[in-house]
PDB file of C-alpha atoms in Angstrom:
ATOM      1  CA  MET A 274       6.029-147.370 166.859  1.00  0.00           C
ATOM      2  CA  ASP A 275       9.441-146.287 168.123  1.00  0.00           C
ATOM      3  CA  ASP A 276      10.190-142.967 169.792  1.00  0.00           C
ATOM      4  CA  VAL A 277      13.155-140.724 170.495  1.00  0.00           C
ATOM      5  CA  SER A 278      13.559-137.939 173.069  1.00  0.00           C
ATOM      6  CA  LEU A 279      14.642-134.641 171.552  1.00  0.00           C
ATOM      7  CA  SER A 280      15.063-131.148 172.985  1.00  0.00           C
ATOM      8  CA  ALA A 281      11.404-130.227 172.257  1.00  0.00           C
ATOM      9  CA  GLY A 282       9.914-133.515 173.473  1.00  0.00           C
ATOM     10  CA  VAL A 283       9.351-137.092 172.355  1.00  0.00           C
ATOM     11  CA  ILE A 284       8.923-137.795 168.639  1.00  0.00           C
ATOM     12  CA  GLU A 285       7.294-141.045 167.542  1.00  0.00           C
ATOM     13  CA  TYR A 286       8.488-142.687 164.347  1.00  0.00           C
ATOM     14  CA  ARG A 287       8.230-145.833 162.267  1.00  0.00           C
ATOM     15  CA  ASP A 288      11.414-147.512 161.006  1.00  0.00           C
ATOM     16  CA  THR A 289      11.171-150.363 158.500  1.00  0.00           C
ATOM     17  CA  GLY A 290      14.772-151.333 159.219  1.00  0.00           C
ATOM     18  CA  GLY A 291      17.063-152.924 156.693  1.00  0.00           C
ATOM     19  CA  ASP A 292      20.411-152.204 155.137  1.00  0.00           C
ATOM     20  CA  GLY A 293      19.232-150.285 152.075  1.00  0.00           C
ATOM     21  CA  PRO A 294      19.585-146.561 151.496  1.00  0.00           C
ATOM     22  CA  VAL A 295      17.748-144.483 154.113  1.00  0.00           C
ATOM     23  CA  VAL A 296      14.659-142.524 153.087  1.00  0.00           C
ATOM     24  CA  VAL A 297      13.118-140.185 155.680  1.00  0.00           C
ATOM     25  CA  LEU A 298       9.541-139.201 154.820  1.00  0.00           C
ATOM     26  CA  LEU A 299       8.116-136.044 156.420  1.00  0.00           C
ATOM     27  CA  HIS A 300       4.394-135.228 156.480  1.00  0.00           C
ATOM     28  CA  GLY A 301       2.686-131.851 156.474  1.00  0.00           C
ATOM     29  CA  VAL A 302       0.558-129.746 158.791  1.00  0.00           C
ATOM     30  CA  ALA A 303      -2.386-131.469 160.537  1.00  0.00           C
ATOM     31  CA  MET A 304      -1.202-134.887 159.313  1.00  0.00           C
ATOM     32  CA  ASN A 305       0.955-137.699 160.638  1.00  0.00           C
ATOM     33  CA  GLY A 306       3.256-140.334 159.203  1.00  0.00           C
ATOM     34  CA  SER A 307       0.353-142.392 157.868  1.00  0.00           C
ATOM     35  CA  LEU A 308       0.442-140.037 154.867  1.00  0.00           C
ATOM     36  CA  TRP A 309       3.276-142.231 153.577  1.00  0.00           C
ATOM     37  CA  ASP A 310       1.826-145.715 154.280  1.00  0.00           C
ATOM     38  CA  GLU A 311       1.259-146.610 150.623  1.00  0.00           C
ATOM     39  CA  VAL A 312       4.643-145.199 149.585  1.00  0.00           C
ATOM     40  CA  VAL A 313       6.447-147.214 152.270  1.00  0.00           C
ATOM     41  CA  ALA A 314       4.589-150.366 151.197  1.00  0.00           C
ATOM     42  CA  GLY A 315       5.465-149.677 147.557  1.00  0.00           C
ATOM     43  CA  LEU A 316       9.163-149.223 148.305  1.00  0.00           C
ATOM     44  CA  GLY A 317       9.246-152.583 150.081  1.00  0.00           C
ATOM     45  CA  ASP A 318      12.582-153.624 151.504  1.00  0.00           C
ATOM     46  CA  ALA A 319      14.653-151.937 148.776  1.00  0.00           C
ATOM     47  CA  VAL A 320      15.192-149.006 151.152  1.00  0.00           C
ATOM     48  CA  ARG A 321      15.029-148.327 154.871  1.00  0.00           C
ATOM     49  CA  CYS A 322      12.080-145.994 155.443  1.00  0.00           C
ATOM     50  CA  ILE A 323      11.894-143.821 158.531  1.00  0.00           C
ATOM     51  CA  VAL A 324       8.661-141.905 159.065  1.00  0.00           C
ATOM     52  CA  PRO A 325       8.532-139.540 162.056  1.00  0.00           C
ATOM     53  CA  THR A 326       5.350-137.922 163.325  1.00  0.00           C
ATOM     54  CA  LEU A 327       6.297-134.271 163.625  1.00  0.00           C
ATOM     55  CA  PRO A 328       4.630-131.763 165.979  1.00  0.00           C
ATOM     56  CA  LEU A 329       2.530-130.235 163.210  1.00  0.00           C
ATOM     57  CA  GLY A 330      -0.925-130.979 164.618  1.00  0.00           C
ATOM     58  CA  GLY A 331      -1.425-134.695 163.942  1.00  0.00           C
ATOM     59  CA  HIS A 332       0.973-135.823 166.687  1.00  0.00           C
ATOM     60  CA  ARG A 333      -0.262-137.737 169.739  1.00  0.00           C
ATOM     61  CA  ARG A 334       2.373-136.679 172.264  1.00  0.00           C
ATOM     62  CA  PRO A 335       2.547-133.068 173.404  1.00  0.00           C
ATOM     63  CA  MET A 336       5.818-131.226 173.051  1.00  0.00           C
ATOM     64  CA  ASP A 337       7.523-129.686 176.057  1.00  0.00           C
ATOM     65  CA  ALA A 338       6.366-126.277 177.264  1.00  0.00           C
ATOM     66  CA  GLY A 339       8.304-123.578 175.465  1.00  0.00           C
ATOM     67  CA  ALA A 340       9.268-125.801 172.515  1.00  0.00           C
ATOM     68  CA  ASP A 341       9.966-123.812 169.349  1.00  0.00           C
ATOM     69  CA  LEU A 342       7.298-125.038 166.930  1.00  0.00           C
ATOM     70  CA  SER A 343       7.865-122.390 164.279  1.00  0.00           C
ATOM     71  CA  VAL A 344       8.830-123.562 160.774  1.00  0.00           C
ATOM     72  CA  LEU A 345      12.506-123.071 161.631  1.00  0.00           C
ATOM     73  CA  GLY A 346      12.052-124.690 165.055  1.00  0.00           C
ATOM     74  CA  VAL A 347      10.479-127.836 163.570  1.00  0.00           C
ATOM     75  CA  ALA A 348      13.144-127.894 160.831  1.00  0.00           C
ATOM     76  CA  ARG A 349      15.809-127.846 163.544  1.00  0.00           C
ATOM     77  CA  LEU A 350      13.917-130.660 165.272  1.00  0.00           C
ATOM     78  CA  VAL A 351      14.181-132.687 162.040  1.00  0.00           C
ATOM     79  CA  ALA A 352      17.949-132.072 162.006  1.00  0.00           C
ATOM     80  CA  GLU A 353      18.128-133.165 165.653  1.00  0.00           C
ATOM     81  CA  PHE A 354      16.066-136.272 164.794  1.00  0.00           C
ATOM     82  CA  LEU A 355      18.503-137.260 162.017  1.00  0.00           C
ATOM     83  CA  GLU A 356      21.391-136.706 164.415  1.00  0.00           C
ATOM     84  CA  ALA A 357      19.801-138.684 167.274  1.00  0.00           C
ATOM     85  CA  LEU A 358      19.244-141.675 164.977  1.00  0.00           C
ATOM     86  CA  ARG A 359      22.793-141.273 163.572  1.00  0.00           C
ATOM     87  CA  LEU A 360      21.487-141.118 160.028  1.00  0.00           C
ATOM     88  CA  GLU A 361      23.843-140.081 157.225  1.00  0.00           C
ATOM     89  CA  ASP A 362      23.369-139.465 153.504  1.00  0.00           C
ATOM     90  CA  VAL A 363      19.574-139.722 153.775  1.00  0.00           C
ATOM     91  CA  THR A 364      17.049-139.022 151.082  1.00  0.00           C
ATOM     92  CA  LEU A 365      14.752-136.530 152.784  1.00  0.00           C
ATOM     93  CA  VAL A 366      11.260-136.383 151.292  1.00  0.00           C
ATOM     94  CA  MET A 367       9.231-133.335 152.291  1.00  0.00           C
ATOM     95  CA  ASN A 368       5.542-132.682 151.825  1.00  0.00           C
ATOM     96  CA  ASP A 369       3.466-129.574 152.531  1.00  0.00           C
ATOM     97  CA  TRP A 370       5.194-127.378 155.103  1.00  0.00           C
ATOM     98  CA  GLY A 371       8.470-126.293 153.455  1.00  0.00           C
ATOM     99  CA  GLY A 372      10.812-127.288 156.280  1.00  0.00           C
ATOM    100  CA  ALA A 373      13.516-128.482 153.886  1.00  0.00           C
ATOM    101  CA  GLN A 374      14.117-124.946 152.742  1.00  0.00           C
ATOM    102  CA  ALA A 375      14.507-123.904 156.384  1.00  0.00           C
ATOM    103  CA  LEU A 376      16.922-126.789 157.064  1.00  0.00           C
ATOM    104  CA  VAL A 377      19.136-125.809 154.150  1.00  0.00           C
ATOM    105  CA  ALA A 378      18.947-122.085 154.949  1.00  0.00           C
ATOM    106  CA  ASP A 379      19.859-122.813 158.583  1.00  0.00           C
ATOM    107  CA  GLY A 380      22.952-124.792 157.550  1.00  0.00           C
ATOM    108  CA  ARG A 381      21.616-128.037 159.068  1.00  0.00           C
ATOM    109  CA  ALA A 382      21.558-130.138 155.885  1.00  0.00           C
ATOM    110  CA  ASP A 383      24.850-131.993 156.443  1.00  0.00           C
ATOM    111  CA  ARG A 384      23.136-135.378 156.959  1.00  0.00           C
ATOM    112  CA  ILE A 385      21.020-135.014 153.810  1.00  0.00           C
ATOM    113  CA  GLY A 386      22.350-136.575 150.616  1.00  0.00           C
ATOM    114  CA  ARG A 387      19.260-136.030 148.477  1.00  0.00           C
ATOM    115  CA  LEU A 388      16.219-133.837 148.856  1.00  0.00           C
ATOM    116  CA  VAL A 389      12.775-134.499 147.377  1.00  0.00           C
ATOM    117  CA  ILE A 390      10.310-131.623 147.765  1.00  0.00           C
ATOM    118  CA  THR A 391       6.692-132.463 146.944  1.00  0.00           C
ATOM    119  CA  SER A 392       3.772-130.050 147.126  1.00  0.00           C
ATOM    120  CA  CYS A 393       5.540-127.588 149.426  1.00  0.00           C
ATOM    121  CA  GLU A 394       4.771-123.957 150.017  1.00  0.00           C
ATOM    122  CA  ALA A 395       7.220-121.526 148.530  1.00  0.00           C
ATOM    123  CA  PHE A 396       7.552-117.889 147.547  1.00  0.00           C
ATOM    124  CA  ASP A 397       4.155-116.153 147.509  1.00  0.00           C
ATOM    125  CA  ASN A 398       2.110-119.358 147.933  1.00  0.00           C
ATOM    126  CA  TYR A 399       1.966-119.159 151.710  1.00  0.00           C
ATOM    127  CA  PRO A 400      -0.366-119.881 153.258  1.00  0.00           C
ATOM    128  CA  PRO A 401      -1.382-122.121 150.341  1.00  0.00           C
ATOM    129  CA  GLY A 402      -4.484-121.143 148.388  1.00  0.00           C
ATOM    130  CA  LEU A 403      -7.966-120.719 149.791  1.00  0.00           C
ATOM    131  CA  PRO A 404      -7.627-123.520 152.403  1.00  0.00           C
ATOM    132  CA  GLY A 405      -4.383-122.071 153.744  1.00  0.00           C
ATOM    133  CA  ARG A 406      -5.722-118.531 153.924  1.00  0.00           C
ATOM    134  CA  ASN A 407      -8.843-119.785 155.723  1.00  0.00           C
ATOM    135  CA  LEU A 408      -6.766-121.727 158.241  1.00  0.00           C
ATOM    136  CA  ALA A 409      -4.488-118.717 158.836  1.00  0.00           C
ATOM    137  CA  ALA A 410      -7.549-116.519 159.446  1.00  0.00           C
ATOM    138  CA  PHE A 411      -9.004-119.028 161.937  1.00  0.00           C
ATOM    139  CA  ALA A 412      -5.623-119.255 163.707  1.00  0.00           C
ATOM    140  CA  ARG A 413      -5.783-115.538 164.519  1.00  0.00           C
ATOM    141  CA  LEU A 414      -9.025-115.961 166.477  1.00  0.00           C
ATOM    142  CA  PRO A 415      -9.205-117.332 170.035  1.00  0.00           C
ATOM    143  CA  GLY A 416     -10.465-120.903 169.650  1.00  0.00           C
ATOM    144  CA  GLY A 417     -10.421-120.515 165.881  1.00  0.00           C
ATOM    145  CA  LEU A 418      -8.350-123.601 165.063  1.00  0.00           C
ATOM    146  CA  ARG A 419     -10.561-125.764 167.250  1.00  0.00           C
ATOM    147  CA  ALA A 420     -13.621-124.427 165.413  1.00  0.00           C
ATOM    148  CA  ALA A 421     -11.994-124.953 162.003  1.00  0.00           C
ATOM    149  CA  PHE A 422     -11.044-128.543 162.740  1.00  0.00           C
ATOM    150  CA  SER A 423     -14.382-129.262 164.420  1.00  0.00           C
ATOM    151  CA  LEU A 424     -15.977-128.534 161.050  1.00  0.00           C
ATOM    152  CA  LEU A 425     -13.898-131.415 159.657  1.00  0.00           C
ATOM    153  CA  ARG A 426     -15.755-133.902 161.864  1.00  0.00           C
ATOM    154  CA  LEU A 427     -18.419-133.610 159.166  1.00  0.00           C
ATOM    155  CA  LYS A 428     -17.113-135.853 156.415  1.00  0.00           C
ATOM    156  CA  PRO A 429     -18.738-133.926 153.506  1.00  0.00           C
ATOM    157  CA  ALA A 430     -17.004-130.740 154.716  1.00  0.00           C
ATOM    158  CA  ARG A 431     -13.600-132.333 154.107  1.00  0.00           C
ATOM    159  CA  ARG A 432     -13.995-132.101 150.317  1.00  0.00           C
ATOM    160  CA  LEU A 433     -15.040-128.450 150.205  1.00  0.00           C
ATOM    161  CA  PRO A 434     -12.685-126.114 148.287  1.00  0.00           C
ATOM    162  CA  MET A 435     -12.214-124.032 151.447  1.00  0.00           C
ATOM    163  CA  THR A 436     -11.011-127.061 153.483  1.00  0.00           C
ATOM    164  CA  TRP A 437      -9.111-130.076 152.080  1.00  0.00           C
ATOM    165  CA  GLY A 438     -11.012-130.454 148.799  1.00  0.00           C
ATOM    166  CA  TRP A 439      -8.411-128.737 146.644  1.00  0.00           C
ATOM    167  CA  MET A 440      -5.446-130.106 148.567  1.00  0.00           C
ATOM    168  CA  SER A 441      -5.373-133.487 146.813  1.00  0.00           C
ATOM    169  CA  LYS A 442      -6.283-134.836 143.407  1.00  0.00           C
ATOM    170  CA  ARG A 443      -8.248-137.753 144.867  1.00  0.00           C
ATOM    171  CA  PRO A 444     -10.128-137.836 148.164  1.00  0.00           C
ATOM    172  CA  VAL A 445      -8.089-138.855 151.188  1.00  0.00           C
ATOM    173  CA  PRO A 446      -9.812-141.831 152.875  1.00  0.00           C
ATOM    174  CA  HIS A 447     -11.947-140.730 155.825  1.00  0.00           C
ATOM    175  CA  ALA A 448     -10.244-143.230 158.159  1.00  0.00           C
ATOM    176  CA  THR A 449      -6.882-141.609 157.365  1.00  0.00           C
ATOM    177  CA  MET A 450      -8.233-138.113 157.970  1.00  0.00           C
ATOM    178  CA  ASP A 451      -9.878-139.275 161.211  1.00  0.00           C
ATOM    179  CA  ASP A 452      -6.440-140.449 162.360  1.00  0.00           C
ATOM    180  CA  TRP A 453      -4.827-137.142 161.372  1.00  0.00           C
ATOM    181  CA  PHE A 454      -7.444-134.963 163.053  1.00  0.00           C
ATOM    182  CA  ARG A 455      -7.989-137.003 166.246  1.00  0.00           C
ATOM    183  CA  PRO A 456      -5.210-135.219 168.203  1.00  0.00           C
ATOM    184  CA  LEU A 457      -6.502-131.827 167.064  1.00  0.00           C
ATOM    185  CA  LEU A 458     -10.033-132.620 168.211  1.00  0.00           C
ATOM    186  CA  THR A 459      -9.281-134.023 171.671  1.00  0.00           C
TER     187      THR A 459
END
């Protein structure tokens, strides 16, 4: 895993290398870049895949004190990441958190040639559905997020409609979810 120092802290990322068109794959909240493992494998060496682990809960390295981790702050961090790696004309693939909209609205989309938005929050679907509303409610309570994610140590709880059960068509493998949640639970 490579890393790059940005204004908010160190971001880890995976880069497949190669001379093909650049595809940057961004994960959602409480996940990490492993979300895209099968996609990267499927694309093979036809494209250069870059998969950062953003500070959205599944990251292993803490961000600097005072780092702006709002939606706009993380979107600006993505723009800074593209700049630091000198990436141009990238295909930016977004999942879950809606940061692409913030990048475009903030005028920081100059390095993006194509934008793919998959399963992102928009308009009145924020926070998303029952799981999102539950998570937002827990976030308002002292220690609430820790309690919410502690529940996810119980593997059967991960498929409940109020947790991750309605967030994917097929169950996410437990080993993948363990990897995502480990930083949140330590």
